[in-house]
Amino acid sequence: MLKVAETTQVGSLAAAVGAEVRKLGAVSVHAFMNDKVAVSTALKALAMVPQEQGGQRIAFVPSFGRAKRGSILRLFVQPLGAARASREPAVPAAVAARAEGVE
């Protein structure tokens, strides 16, 4: 998990996001929603990941949650190919075999 604050640098966050996605396959980026600078920094950093990381493309999904200290923007980030693969419906082997004419 990467936390974003007013003092977070865009380039440093972009590099950290890219490194975590490459290393772990995904990362969560958090910022307090009432901190406009932090939210802006998080979004700018995600837009810069391909530029900072040699073309590494990412996808992210927002999650708006509540914490004890206020509303938090959570962004789940993963490589673009992984995001596409996770949306494709899984086809059971038996169904795939029947579709190909194999029983």
mmCIF file of C-alpha atoms in Angstrom:
data_model
loop_
_atom_site.group_PDB
_atom_site.id
_atom_site.type_symbol
_atom_site.label_atom_id
_atom_site.label_comp_id
_atom_site.label_asym_id
_atom_site.label_seq_id
_atom_site.Cartn_x
_atom_site.Cartn_y
_atom_site.Cartn_z
ATOM 1 C CA MET A 1 0.000 0.000 0.000
ATOM 2 C CA LEU A 2 1.268 3.443 -0.922
ATOM 3 C CA LYS A 3 -0.079 6.439 1.004
ATOM 4 C CA VAL A 4 -0.221 9.824 -0.701
ATOM 5 C CA ALA A 5 0.024 13.132 1.194
ATOM 6 C CA GLU A 6 0.374 16.797 0.226
ATOM 7 C CA THR A 7 4.154 16.455 0.337
ATOM 8 C CA THR A 8 4.335 13.384 -1.938
ATOM 9 C CA GLN A 9 6.274 14.012 -5.151
ATOM 10 C CA VAL A 10 4.547 12.923 -8.374
ATOM 11 C CA GLY A 11 7.659 11.398 -9.969
ATOM 12 C CA SER A 12 8.610 9.473 -6.833
ATOM 13 C CA LEU A 13 5.104 8.067 -6.502
ATOM 14 C CA ALA A 14 5.019 7.079 -10.186
ATOM 15 C CA ALA A 15 8.323 5.234 -9.759
ATOM 16 C CA ALA A 16 7.083 3.516 -6.584
ATOM 17 C CA VAL A 17 3.812 2.435 -8.227
ATOM 18 C CA GLY A 18 5.665 1.022 -11.232
ATOM 19 C CA ALA A 19 8.144 -0.829 -9.031
ATOM 20 C CA GLU A 20 5.423 -2.340 -6.824
ATOM 21 C CA VAL A 21 3.312 -3.426 -9.805
ATOM 22 C CA ARG A 22 6.352 -5.081 -11.406
ATOM 23 C CA LYS A 23 7.460 -6.703 -8.139
ATOM 24 C CA LEU A 24 4.114 -7.740 -6.618
ATOM 25 C CA GLY A 25 1.719 -7.653 -9.578
ATOM 26 C CA ALA A 26 -0.491 -4.957 -8.013
ATOM 27 C CA VAL A 27 -0.504 -2.126 -5.497
ATOM 28 C CA SER A 28 -3.065 -0.059 -3.624
ATOM 29 C CA VAL A 29 -2.698 3.736 -3.569
ATOM 30 C CA HIS A 30 -4.521 5.636 -0.794
ATOM 31 C CA ALA A 31 -5.237 9.364 -0.321
ATOM 32 C CA PHE A 32 -7.670 11.283 1.884
ATOM 33 C CA MET A 33 -10.448 12.559 -0.383
ATOM 34 C CA ASN A 34 -10.618 15.964 1.306
ATOM 35 C CA ASP A 35 -6.913 16.508 0.485
ATOM 36 C CA LYS A 36 -7.209 17.783 -3.090
ATOM 37 C CA VAL A 37 -3.435 18.042 -3.501
ATOM 38 C CA ALA A 38 -2.930 14.386 -2.507
ATOM 39 C CA VAL A 39 -5.722 13.157 -4.801
ATOM 40 C CA SER A 40 -4.308 15.214 -7.674
ATOM 41 C CA THR A 41 -0.809 13.877 -6.989
ATOM 42 C CA ALA A 42 -2.076 10.284 -6.991
ATOM 43 C CA LEU A 43 -3.850 10.677 -10.333
ATOM 44 C CA LYS A 44 -0.938 12.520 -11.957
ATOM 45 C CA ALA A 45 1.464 9.819 -10.751
ATOM 46 C CA LEU A 46 -0.693 7.052 -12.230
ATOM 47 C CA ALA A 47 -0.792 8.918 -15.531
ATOM 48 C CA MET A 48 3.027 9.171 -15.463
ATOM 49 C CA VAL A 49 3.762 5.488 -14.759
ATOM 50 C CA PRO A 50 4.147 4.521 -18.462
ATOM 51 C CA GLN A 51 6.502 7.461 -19.038
ATOM 52 C CA GLU A 52 8.555 6.820 -15.882
ATOM 53 C CA GLN A 53 8.654 3.029 -16.222
ATOM 54 C CA GLY A 54 9.621 2.493 -19.850
ATOM 55 C CA GLY A 55 6.127 2.100 -21.279
ATOM 56 C CA GLN A 56 4.667 -0.083 -18.505
ATOM 57 C CA ARG A 57 0.899 0.225 -18.938
ATOM 58 C CA ILE A 58 -1.378 0.000 -15.934
ATOM 59 C CA ALA A 59 -5.071 -0.028 -15.131
ATOM 60 C CA PHE A 60 -6.667 1.074 -11.891
ATOM 61 C CA VAL A 61 -10.038 0.811 -10.218
ATOM 62 C CA PRO A 62 -11.211 3.341 -7.613
ATOM 63 C CA SER A 63 -12.774 2.320 -4.326
ATOM 64 C CA PHE A 64 -14.373 4.975 -2.153
ATOM 65 C CA GLY A 65 -14.326 3.955 1.485
ATOM 66 C CA ARG A 66 -14.650 5.405 4.940
ATOM 67 C CA ALA A 67 -12.004 5.269 7.610
ATOM 68 C CA LYS A 68 -11.974 6.477 11.191
ATOM 69 C CA ARG A 69 -10.316 9.717 10.099
ATOM 70 C CA GLY A 70 -12.424 10.454 7.007
ATOM 71 C CA SER A 71 -13.170 9.428 3.447
ATOM 72 C CA ILE A 72 -10.340 7.757 1.587
ATOM 73 C CA LEU A 73 -9.778 7.293 -2.119
ATOM 74 C CA ARG A 74 -8.294 3.854 -2.725
ATOM 75 C CA LEU A 75 -6.950 3.002 -6.153
ATOM 76 C CA PHE A 76 -6.171 -0.647 -6.926
ATOM 77 C CA VAL A 77 -3.454 -0.667 -9.602
ATOM 78 C CA GLN A 78 -2.329 -3.620 -11.740
ATOM 79 C CA PRO A 79 -0.694 -4.194 -15.130
ATOM 80 C CA LEU A 80 -3.053 -3.493 -18.027
ATOM 81 C CA GLY A 81 -2.981 -7.090 -19.323
ATOM 82 C CA ALA A 82 -3.918 -8.444 -15.884
ATOM 83 C CA ALA A 83 -6.896 -6.102 -15.717
ATOM 84 C CA ARG A 84 -8.203 -7.379 -19.040
ATOM 85 C CA ALA A 85 -7.658 -11.019 -18.117
ATOM 86 C CA SER A 86 -9.544 -10.638 -14.836
ATOM 87 C CA ARG A 87 -12.636 -9.312 -16.671
ATOM 88 C CA GLU A 88 -12.828 -12.196 -19.124
ATOM 89 C CA PRO A 89 -15.336 -14.835 -18.014
ATOM 90 C CA ALA A 90 -13.862 -18.189 -17.118
ATOM 91 C CA VAL A 91 -15.135 -21.011 -19.334
ATOM 92 C CA PRO A 92 -15.257 -24.459 -17.710
ATOM 93 C CA ALA A 93 -13.166 -27.076 -19.542
ATOM 94 C CA ALA A 94 -16.231 -29.231 -20.320
ATOM 95 C CA VAL A 95 -18.012 -26.308 -22.002
ATOM 96 C CA ALA A 96 -14.905 -25.393 -23.997
ATOM 97 C CA ALA A 97 -14.475 -29.036 -25.100
ATOM 98 C CA ARG A 98 -18.111 -29.251 -26.275
ATOM 99 C CA ALA A 99 -17.709 -26.010 -28.207
ATOM 100 C CA GLU A 100 -14.732 -27.522 -30.023
ATOM 101 C CA GLY A 101 -16.596 -30.776 -30.696
ATOM 102 C CA VAL A 102 -14.534 -32.822 -28.223
ATOM 103 C CA GLU A 103 -16.364 -34.796 -25.537
#
